[in-house]
Every structure is written in C-alpha cells, then in structure tokens.
Amino acid sequence: MAEIQVIRGTGQLTCLGLGSCIGLCGLDPVSNVAGMIHVMLPEAFQAKGEEKPGKFADTGVPALIEAMVRLGANQSRIAFAMAGGAQVFKFSANNESKLDIGTRNGAAVAAKLRELGFEIVAQDTGGNSGRTVIMTVETGIFTVRTVTSGEKTLCNLRG
Amino acid sequence: MMASEISLGLMELSVVRELTNIGLGHATTSLSEMTGRKFTISVPDVESLSLERIPELLGGCEAYAAGIYMPIEGDVTGHIAFLLPWPSVRSLWKMLLGTEPCDPSEITEMDASALLEIGNIINGSFLSAIADMTNLAMHSTPPYLAIEMSAAILDAIVVEASSKDHLALAIRTTITEAEGSLEGFFVYIPSIGGLRHLFASLGIAEAA
C-alpha cells in the first residue's frame, strides 16, 4: 500500500484486494516501462514530510510518472488505466453510508491526470466490490478481478 | 500500510487482554440474551498483529470475509472492527438464523442486519468495558458491514483510519456455542492521543 512499483521489459504489476484505494497503472508501450501505485487518499496532509508520496492522489500521480521516466519511459507515451475506489462497507444500520473516500479517490486521481495532460484509457471505479488489478507488460492487458464477477479484461494499454 | 503496528509492553498487552476479556464477557451475555442460546467468547491471544497479516489469517487476500466496522467518538477516538472469515460468517448465520446463504450473492437484508447487530453488540461491549474501567467516554457510532475480499475490507478500514496517525491492535477471538465454534478477529485502532489517555487513566506509563 502506498508503494510505487515500476518495472521495465517483462512482468506483471498487481494490486491485491483494493477497497476504497485506487490502483493506477501506467505503461509506455515503446520502452516497455510500466508502473503502478496504490493510492489511499485524495490529497496529502500539510506538514507531513515523511509520508510516502504514493499514498495520495495529488502527490502519487506525479511521483509515478517521475519514477517511470527515470526508468526510461517517455512521458508523452504513457497510457493510464485505473480501478478501485469502491465503497465496500455497503451495509449500515441507517442504510446511508457516509464512507465515500473511494469516490473521492477516483475523482482525485482522474483530476490529477487531466491536469498533467493525460487521458485515462479505461477505468473501473466505484461500486461496492473489492478489486484485484493485474497488468501484464508484454501484452498491455489490464485485468480486474472481483469475487462476484471473476476476472475481466478492462483494456489494453498497448492500444 | 499506514496504521503502523502497535508496540506494547507485556504490561500493556495484559491490560488490553484483561479489558478485552471483560468486554467480551459483556458481549457474551448480550448475545445469549438476544438469541436465547448459550455462547462463550474467549480470547486465546492478544497479539499486536500487523494489519497486513490479517487478510492471510482470514483465508487470503482475495478470500471472502465479513467486516463490521465502527468509528469511535469521545475521549478515546479511534476505530474498531470485527472481522470474520467466510466459514465463520456462515456458522454465525446458522447459529443465529438457522439458515445460511451458500453464496455471497444470496445475502438478504436479514442476513446483513443479523451481522450488523452481532458486530454492534461485540464492538459496543468492548468499548463500554473500557469506558467503565477508565471513566473515559467512548461512544460507538452506527456500524457498517462489508462482505467482500478480505484485503479490500482491511484496505477500506485503513483508509478510514489513516486520516491521522494510528496504531493497530488485533485480537484473535473464538465464539463457541453448542453447535460448534468459530473464529474472528477484533481490530482496534485507537488514535495515538487516545491510547496515551487510556493508559494514563489506568495509571500505566505508556510503552509505545
């Protein structure tokens, strides 16, 4: 959680069991550099220098891009997809769940990407299901797995 | 994971264990009154388990589990959750309702509210035991229930808890009834200030 994973060449990136967090994945199909972050909250708190940047949408998105560029990605070629941001605590006594960080996480990641000039190829966010996301560098295929619907391909980051 | 693992000394651990035993004693009584059956709830061990290890104890990151979560308000703010692996959830339904959904997609309102009620009783008893012993105000708020991948439930709890710095404590719990027993995990995440408050009111210098 809150980690920034980057790989080059071949392999898979995964985030297991995302609840209200967002798994954001980027791929540069030419350099074969891929990266993933597990975003927990929309924005960094003030005066918290030692926090991992990957934890927050506003600091995590630029940190992911920077880590990918350092590994040889060309910023303008990175394609992004994301999943997560669910409200897993769907049952409550008064039928009105106030736990909506998931929705805010999804919106914050999307807003930060837009601000930096990126389009999101595909996203599977919101709802009530916990998700596992897997991206395979060789194929560019981004899959989302839930307990109720099994595994499905969300998109191909190689276009 | 953000909620770092709590590090308590033997003294603090035994205090927490004792508080838990008292709390669960209250819970046992309420549960038996509600259902007309005889339950015992025991605490084999209080471990300072890291939250990251809990999905593994619930059957794996992607295994189905149930979590009943409540934010705590008052003098000692924090978060409390009771987590059950899927086989335990089914046993609990069988004990309480006499029926059990085979598949998570068949869960009814009734099944969900039975779990919310149990979680409410167990979490609430734990809090009131601590509040009684320490004279600190701890108010439980209405519970939330998730029936999902275990890691996703933990993920959501940690996110709720991490707006401030917190420590986490996990307590393994066994609920026994004539028809069998089941295992669950209590997760208690007091705010750091709250924990200091708690130990201070018991006259114990804090280790962490």
GROMACS .gro file of C-alpha atoms in nm:
model
  367
    1MET     CA    1   0.000   0.000   0.000
    2ALA     CA    2   0.120   0.347  -0.093
    3GLU     CA    3   0.416   0.187  -0.271
    4ILE     CA    4   0.525   0.289  -0.619
    5GLN     CA    5   0.609  -0.018  -0.829
    6VAL     CA    6   0.795   0.023  -1.157
    7ILE     CA    7   0.926  -0.242  -1.393
    8ARG     CA    8   1.082  -0.249  -1.737
    9GLY     CA    9   1.069  -0.516  -2.004
   10THR     CA   10   0.852  -0.800  -1.893
   11GLY     CA   11   0.642  -0.897  -1.596
   12GLN     CA   12   0.324  -0.816  -1.413
   13LEU     CA   13   0.217  -0.544  -1.175
   14THR     CA   14  -0.061  -0.618  -0.930
   15CYS     CA   15  -0.262  -0.459  -0.652
   16LEU     CA   16  -0.441  -0.721  -0.443
   17GLY     CA   17  -0.776  -0.653  -0.282
   18LEU     CA   18  -0.833  -0.283  -0.340
   19GLY     CA   19  -1.117  -0.143  -0.130
   20SER     CA   20  -1.153   0.234  -0.132
   21CYS     CA   21  -0.797   0.267  -0.264
   22ILE     CA   22  -0.719   0.316  -0.632
   23GLY     CA   23  -0.478   0.105  -0.834
   24LEU     CA   24  -0.342   0.330  -1.107
   25CYS     CA   25  -0.126   0.176  -1.375
   26GLY     CA   26   0.077   0.341  -1.649
   27LEU     CA   27   0.255   0.183  -1.946
   28ASP     CA   28   0.487   0.323  -2.210
   29PRO     CA   29   0.444   0.064  -2.488
   30VAL     CA   30   0.766   0.162  -2.663
   31SER     CA   31   1.017   0.148  -2.378
   32ASN     CA   32   0.812  -0.123  -2.203
   33VAL     CA   33   0.828   0.066  -1.877
   34ALA     CA   34   0.527   0.012  -1.654
   35GLY     CA   35   0.433   0.145  -1.314
   36MET     CA   36   0.159   0.112  -1.058
   37ILE     CA   37   0.055   0.299  -0.746
   38HIS     CA   38  -0.190   0.212  -0.472
   39VAL     CA   39  -0.349   0.546  -0.380
   40MET     CA   40  -0.512   0.565  -0.038
   41LEU     CA   41  -0.634   0.921  -0.003
   42PRO     CA   42  -0.716   1.214  -0.233
   43GLU     CA   43  -0.463   1.463  -0.102
   44ALA     CA   44  -0.152   1.485   0.114
   45PHE     CA   45  -0.184   1.639   0.459
   46GLN     CA   46   0.011   1.953   0.534
   47ALA     CA   47   0.339   1.926   0.723
   48LYS     CA   48   0.383   1.555   0.679
   49GLY     CA   49   0.716   1.542   0.504
   50GLU     CA   50   0.795   1.179   0.570
   51GLU     CA   51   0.477   1.033   0.419
   52LYS     CA   52   0.516   0.817   0.111
   53PRO     CA   53   0.411   1.023  -0.192
   54GLY     CA   54   0.240   0.717  -0.345
   55LYS     CA   55  -0.022   0.728  -0.074
   56PHE     CA   56  -0.202   1.033  -0.207
   57ALA     CA   57  -0.356   1.111  -0.545
   58ASP     CA   58  -0.209   1.462  -0.570
   59THR     CA   59   0.149   1.355  -0.492
   60GLY     CA   60   0.127   0.994  -0.614
   61VAL     CA   61   0.041   1.060  -0.979
   62PRO     CA   62   0.344   1.287  -1.043
   63ALA     CA   63   0.566   1.052  -0.839
   64LEU     CA   64   0.456   0.754  -1.051
   65ILE     CA   65   0.529   0.942  -1.374
   66GLU     CA   66   0.867   1.055  -1.245
   67ALA     CA   67   0.963   0.701  -1.140
   68MET     CA   68   0.864   0.569  -1.484
   69VAL     CA   69   1.058   0.840  -1.666
   70ARG     CA   70   1.362   0.763  -1.450
   71LEU     CA   71   1.339   0.403  -1.570
   72GLY     CA   72   1.329   0.514  -1.934
   73ALA     CA   73   0.966   0.591  -2.014
   74ASN     CA   74   0.878   0.881  -2.239
   75GLN     CA   75   0.622   1.086  -2.050
   76SER     CA   76   0.415   1.168  -2.360
   77ARG     CA   77   0.367   0.799  -2.444
   78ILE     CA   78   0.238   0.677  -2.107
   79ALA     CA   79  -0.113   0.530  -2.118
   80PHE     CA   80  -0.308   0.500  -1.793
   81ALA     CA   81  -0.586   0.283  -1.657
   82MET     CA   82  -0.722   0.261  -1.306
   83ALA     CA   83  -0.955   0.057  -1.088
   84GLY     CA   84  -1.076   0.056  -0.729
   85GLY     CA   85  -1.236   0.331  -0.524
   86ALA     CA   86  -1.521   0.113  -0.403
   87GLN     CA   87  -1.745   0.159  -0.104
   88VAL     CA   88  -1.708  -0.190   0.039
   89PHE     CA   89  -1.894  -0.109   0.360
   90LYS     CA   90  -2.223  -0.110   0.179
   91PHE     CA   91  -2.447  -0.221   0.463
   92SER     CA   92  -2.521   0.010   0.751
   93ALA     CA   93  -2.786   0.043   1.017
   94ASN     CA   94  -2.940   0.354   0.865
   95ASN     CA   95  -2.885   0.248   0.504
   96GLU     CA   96  -2.684   0.555   0.439
   97SER     CA   97  -2.314   0.502   0.423
   98LYS     CA   98  -2.103   0.810   0.473
   99LEU     CA   99  -1.781   0.629   0.390
  100ASP     CA  100  -1.721   0.772   0.045
  101ILE     CA  101  -1.343   0.812   0.031
  102GLY     CA  102  -1.340   0.566  -0.260
  103THR     CA  103  -1.537   0.801  -0.482
  104ARG     CA  104  -1.317   1.095  -0.384
  105ASN     CA  105  -1.003   0.891  -0.452
  106GLY     CA  106  -1.118   0.807  -0.804
  107ALA     CA  107  -1.209   1.167  -0.879
  108ALA     CA  108  -0.879   1.298  -0.739
  109VAL     CA  109  -0.664   1.060  -0.946
  110ALA     CA  110  -0.861   1.143  -1.263
  111ALA     CA  111  -0.834   1.516  -1.194
  112LYS     CA  112  -0.458   1.499  -1.136
  113LEU     CA  113  -0.405   1.302  -1.459
  114ARG     CA  114  -0.615   1.552  -1.654
  115GLU     CA  115  -0.427   1.842  -1.501
  116LEU     CA  116  -0.100   1.687  -1.620
  117GLY     CA  117  -0.247   1.638  -1.967
  118PHE     CA  118  -0.312   1.264  -1.963
  119GLU     CA  119  -0.617   1.072  -2.075
  120ILE     CA  120  -0.733   0.763  -1.895
  121VAL     CA  121  -0.771   0.474  -2.138
  122ALA     CA  122  -1.020   0.295  -1.914
  123GLN     CA  123  -1.137   0.289  -1.557
  124ASP     CA  124  -1.341   0.059  -1.338
  125THR     CA  125  -1.412   0.255  -1.021
  126GLY     CA  126  -1.683   0.298  -0.761
  127GLY     CA  127  -1.947   0.040  -0.676
  128ASN     CA  128  -1.922  -0.192  -0.378
  129SER     CA  129  -1.677  -0.459  -0.492
  130GLY     CA  130  -1.325  -0.509  -0.374
  131ARG     CA  131  -1.091  -0.548  -0.673
  132THR     CA  132  -0.762  -0.704  -0.762
  133VAL     CA  133  -0.587  -0.547  -1.062
  134ILE     CA  134  -0.320  -0.707  -1.277
  135MET     CA  135  -0.131  -0.552  -1.567
  136THR     CA  136   0.095  -0.760  -1.789
  137VAL     CA  137   0.371  -0.559  -1.951
  138GLU     CA  138   0.418  -0.785  -2.256
  139THR     CA  139   0.054  -0.774  -2.362
  140GLY     CA  140  -0.050  -0.442  -2.207
  141ILE     CA  141  -0.363  -0.612  -2.080
  142PHE     CA  142  -0.514  -0.466  -1.764
  143THR     CA  143  -0.748  -0.706  -1.586
  144VAL     CA  144  -0.976  -0.656  -1.290
  145ARG     CA  145  -1.082  -0.941  -1.066
  146THR     CA  146  -1.374  -0.930  -0.820
  147VAL     CA  147  -1.517  -1.211  -0.610
  148THR     CA  148  -1.863  -1.185  -0.763
  149SER     CA  149  -1.779  -1.130  -1.132
  150GLY     CA  150  -1.446  -1.310  -1.161
  151GLU     CA  151  -1.177  -1.180  -1.392
  152LYS     CA  152  -1.234  -0.950  -1.686
  153THR     CA  153  -1.015  -0.751  -1.919
  154LEU     CA  154  -1.069  -0.381  -1.870
  155CYS     CA  155  -0.846  -0.258  -2.152
  156ASN     CA  156  -0.522  -0.299  -2.339
  157LEU     CA  157  -0.273  -0.025  -2.259
  158ARG     CA  158  -0.090  -0.101  -2.585
  159GLY     CA  159  -0.397   0.026  -2.769
  160MET     CA  160   0.047   0.006   0.549
  161MET     CA  161  -0.018   0.332   0.725
  162ALA     CA  162  -0.151   0.227   1.061
  163SER     CA  163   0.178   0.109   1.197
  164GLU     CA  164   0.197  -0.191   1.420
  165ILE     CA  165   0.145  -0.111   1.783
  166SER     CA  166   0.429  -0.196   2.012
  167LEU     CA  167   0.306  -0.258   2.361
  168GLY     CA  168   0.497  -0.395   2.654
  169LEU     CA  169   0.388  -0.708   2.841
  170MET     CA  170   0.214  -0.495   3.099
  171GLU     CA  171   0.010  -0.303   2.841
  172LEU     CA  172  -0.072  -0.620   2.649
  173SER     CA  173  -0.203  -0.788   2.961
  174VAL     CA  174  -0.413  -0.482   3.039
  175VAL     CA  175  -0.560  -0.486   2.689
  176ARG     CA  176  -0.620  -0.859   2.722
  177GLU     CA  177  -0.799  -0.809   3.051
  178LEU     CA  178  -1.011  -0.526   2.911
  179THR     CA  179  -1.095  -0.744   2.614
  180ASN     CA  180  -1.193  -1.035   2.834
  181ILE     CA  181  -1.422  -0.814   3.036
  182GLY     CA  182  -1.567  -0.657   2.724
  183LEU     CA  183  -1.629  -0.990   2.561
  184GLY     CA  184  -1.783  -1.118   2.883
  185HIS     CA  185  -2.042  -0.843   2.846
  186ALA     CA  186  -2.085  -0.931   2.481
  187THR     CA  187  -2.142  -1.297   2.565
  188THR     CA  188  -2.425  -1.207   2.800
  189SER     CA  189  -2.593  -0.976   2.547
  190LEU     CA  190  -2.555  -1.228   2.269
  191SER     CA  191  -2.704  -1.506   2.479
  192GLU     CA  192  -2.994  -1.285   2.584
  193MET     CA  193  -3.064  -1.186   2.228
  194THR     CA  194  -3.059  -1.536   2.088
  195GLY     CA  195  -3.169  -1.742   2.387
  196ARG     CA  196  -2.864  -1.964   2.332
  197LYS     CA  197  -2.556  -2.013   2.534
  198PHE     CA  198  -2.246  -1.857   2.387
  199THR     CA  199  -1.898  -1.825   2.518
  200ILE     CA  200  -1.648  -1.588   2.370
  201SER     CA  201  -1.285  -1.636   2.451
  202VAL     CA  202  -0.967  -1.452   2.373
  203PRO     CA  203  -0.692  -1.705   2.324
  204ASP     CA  204  -0.440  -1.437   2.249
  205VAL     CA  205  -0.396  -1.067   2.219
  206GLU     CA  206  -0.126  -1.014   1.965
  207SER     CA  207  -0.004  -0.696   1.821
  208LEU     CA  208  -0.061  -0.832   1.474
  209SER     CA  209   0.019  -0.613   1.183
  210LEU     CA  210  -0.293  -0.523   0.984
  211GLU     CA  211  -0.119  -0.655   0.675
  212ARG     CA  212  -0.124  -1.004   0.821
  213ILE     CA  213  -0.497  -1.011   0.881
  214PRO     CA  214  -0.610  -1.096   0.526
  215GLU     CA  215  -0.383  -1.400   0.543
  216LEU     CA  216  -0.549  -1.509   0.870
  217LEU     CA  217  -0.889  -1.458   0.709
  218GLY     CA  218  -0.803  -1.708   0.435
  219GLY     CA  219  -0.604  -1.495   0.192
  220CYS     CA  220  -0.623  -1.151   0.034
  221GLU     CA  221  -0.897  -1.243  -0.209
  222ALA     CA  222  -1.095  -1.473   0.020
  223TYR     CA  223  -1.444  -1.368   0.115
  224ALA     CA  224  -1.478  -1.226   0.463
  225ALA     CA  225  -1.712  -1.005   0.661
  226GLY     CA  226  -1.613  -0.693   0.847
  227ILE     CA  227  -1.822  -0.490   1.086
  228TYR     CA  228  -1.665  -0.152   1.135
  229MET     CA  229  -1.740   0.137   1.369
  230PRO     CA  230  -1.569   0.470   1.418
  231ILE     CA  231  -1.530   0.556   1.790
  232GLU     CA  232  -1.601   0.901   1.924
  233GLY     CA  233  -1.544   1.053   2.267
  234ASP     CA  234  -1.229   1.088   2.482
  235VAL     CA  235  -1.054   0.799   2.315
  236THR     CA  236  -1.126   0.829   1.946
  237GLY     CA  237  -1.036   0.554   1.709
  238HIS     CA  238  -1.176   0.269   1.508
  239ILE     CA  239  -1.297  -0.076   1.589
  240ALA     CA  240  -1.381  -0.365   1.362
  241PHE     CA  241  -1.476  -0.728   1.398
  242LEU     CA  242  -1.364  -0.945   1.109
  243LEU     CA  243  -1.483  -1.293   1.026
  244PRO     CA  244  -1.360  -1.537   0.762
  245TRP     CA  245  -1.636  -1.667   0.533
  246PRO     CA  246  -1.678  -2.009   0.704
  247SER     CA  247  -1.723  -1.825   1.036
  248VAL     CA  248  -1.981  -1.592   0.884
  249ARG     CA  249  -2.180  -1.891   0.762
  250SER     CA  250  -2.159  -2.064   1.102
  251LEU     CA  251  -2.274  -1.747   1.271
  252TRP     CA  252  -2.578  -1.717   1.044
  253LYS     CA  253  -2.658  -2.080   1.110
  254MET     CA  254  -2.641  -2.020   1.485
  255LEU     CA  255  -2.846  -1.702   1.472
  256LEU     CA  256  -3.095  -1.754   1.194
  257GLY     CA  257  -3.093  -2.128   1.142
  258THR     CA  258  -3.016  -2.077   0.774
  259GLU     CA  259  -2.710  -1.973   0.583
  260PRO     CA  260  -2.665  -1.829   0.235
  261CYS     CA  261  -2.443  -2.062   0.032
  262ASP     CA  262  -2.320  -1.788  -0.191
  263PRO     CA  263  -2.242  -1.426  -0.105
  264SER     CA  264  -2.475  -1.316  -0.385
  265GLU     CA  265  -2.767  -1.466  -0.191
  266ILE     CA  266  -2.720  -1.247   0.117
  267THR     CA  267  -3.052  -1.096   0.226
  268GLU     CA  268  -3.131  -0.784   0.430
  269MET     CA  269  -3.199  -1.015   0.722
  270ASP     CA  270  -2.856  -1.180   0.695
  271ALA     CA  271  -2.687  -0.842   0.678
  272SER     CA  272  -2.877  -0.696   0.971
  273ALA     CA  273  -2.805  -1.002   1.186
  274LEU     CA  274  -2.432  -0.949   1.126
  275LEU     CA  275  -2.459  -0.576   1.191
  276GLU     CA  276  -2.636  -0.647   1.517
  277ILE     CA  277  -2.377  -0.900   1.632
  278GLY     CA  278  -2.095  -0.667   1.540
  279ASN     CA  279  -2.269  -0.387   1.721
  280ILE     CA  280  -2.301  -0.595   2.037
  281ILE     CA  281  -1.945  -0.726   2.030
  282ASN     CA  282  -1.781  -0.394   1.945
  283GLY     CA  283  -2.010  -0.198   2.175
  284SER     CA  284  -1.945  -0.428   2.473
  285PHE     CA  285  -1.573  -0.398   2.421
  286LEU     CA  286  -1.598  -0.020   2.426
  287SER     CA  287  -1.824   0.001   2.726
  288ALA     CA  288  -1.593  -0.227   2.926
  289ILE     CA  289  -1.302   0.004   2.857
  290ALA     CA  290  -1.511   0.310   2.927
  291ASP     CA  291  -1.633   0.167   3.260
  292MET     CA  292  -1.283   0.082   3.378
  293THR     CA  293  -1.122   0.405   3.277
  294ASN     CA  294  -1.404   0.655   3.322
  295LEU     CA  295  -1.331   0.775   2.973
  296ALA     CA  296  -1.612   0.840   2.733
  297MET     CA  297  -1.606   0.613   2.430
  298HIS     CA  298  -1.910   0.625   2.206
  299SER     CA  299  -1.965   0.375   1.935
  300THR     CA  300  -2.125   0.506   1.621
  301PRO     CA  301  -2.360   0.303   1.397
  302PRO     CA  302  -2.180   0.006   1.244
  303TYR     CA  303  -2.101  -0.056   0.880
  304LEU     CA  304  -2.081  -0.400   0.725
  305ALA     CA  305  -1.879  -0.522   0.430
  306ILE     CA  306  -1.885  -0.871   0.285
  307GLU     CA  307  -1.600  -0.871   0.041
  308MET     CA  308  -1.241  -0.975  -0.035
  309SER     CA  309  -1.062  -0.967   0.298
  310ALA     CA  310  -0.786  -0.738   0.173
  311ALA     CA  311  -1.042  -0.491   0.037
  312ILE     CA  312  -1.212  -0.472   0.377
  313LEU     CA  313  -0.880  -0.407   0.551
  314ASP     CA  314  -0.792  -0.155   0.281
  315ALA     CA  315  -1.112   0.039   0.347
  316ILE     CA  316  -1.060   0.033   0.725
  317VAL     CA  317  -0.700   0.151   0.697
  318VAL     CA  318  -0.808   0.432   0.468
  319GLU     CA  319  -1.073   0.544   0.715
  320ALA     CA  320  -0.819   0.529   0.997
  321SER     CA  321  -0.530   0.695   0.823
  322SER     CA  322  -0.655   1.049   0.810
  323LYS     CA  323  -0.449   1.076   1.127
  324ASP     CA  324  -0.171   0.860   1.262
  325HIS     CA  325  -0.292   0.545   1.428
  326LEU     CA  326  -0.165   0.225   1.576
  327ALA     CA  327  -0.340  -0.105   1.533
  328LEU     CA  328  -0.401  -0.397   1.761
  329ALA     CA  329  -0.552  -0.726   1.650
  330ILE     CA  330  -0.713  -0.970   1.887
  331ARG     CA  331  -0.798  -1.326   1.791
  332THR     CA  332  -1.137  -1.429   1.926
  333THR     CA  333  -1.323  -1.759   1.944
  334ILE     CA  334  -1.702  -1.775   1.974
  335THR     CA  335  -1.831  -2.111   2.094
  336GLU     CA  336  -2.185  -2.243   2.101
  337ALA     CA  337  -2.335  -2.592   2.139
  338GLU     CA  338  -2.316  -2.649   1.763
  339GLY     CA  339  -1.958  -2.552   1.720
  340SER     CA  340  -1.715  -2.270   1.735
  341LEU     CA  341  -1.592  -2.002   1.506
  342GLU     CA  342  -1.303  -1.764   1.491
  343GLY     CA  343  -1.297  -1.393   1.434
  344PHE     CA  344  -1.056  -1.104   1.467
  345PHE     CA  345  -1.103  -0.787   1.653
  346VAL     CA  346  -0.913  -0.490   1.519
  347TYR     CA  347  -0.878  -0.196   1.750
  348ILE     CA  348  -0.718   0.120   1.616
  349PRO     CA  349  -0.705   0.387   1.886
  350SER     CA  350  -0.569   0.726   1.795
  351ILE     CA  351  -0.226   0.777   1.946
  352GLY     CA  352  -0.352   1.055   2.171
  353GLY     CA  353  -0.640   0.833   2.275
  354LEU     CA  354  -0.413   0.546   2.370
  355ARG     CA  355  -0.199   0.771   2.585
  356HIS     CA  356  -0.516   0.890   2.752
  357LEU     CA  357  -0.630   0.534   2.807
  358PHE     CA  358  -0.311   0.410   2.971
  359ALA     CA  359  -0.274   0.727   3.173
  360SER     CA  360  -0.622   0.685   3.317
  361LEU     CA  361  -0.531   0.332   3.423
  362GLY     CA  362  -0.216   0.461   3.585
  363ILE     CA  363   0.018   0.289   3.343
  364ALA     CA  364   0.305   0.462   3.176
  365GLU     CA  365   0.280   0.409   2.805
  366ALA     CA  366   0.541   0.194   2.638
  367ALA     CA  367   0.496   0.299   2.280
   0.00000   0.00000   0.00000
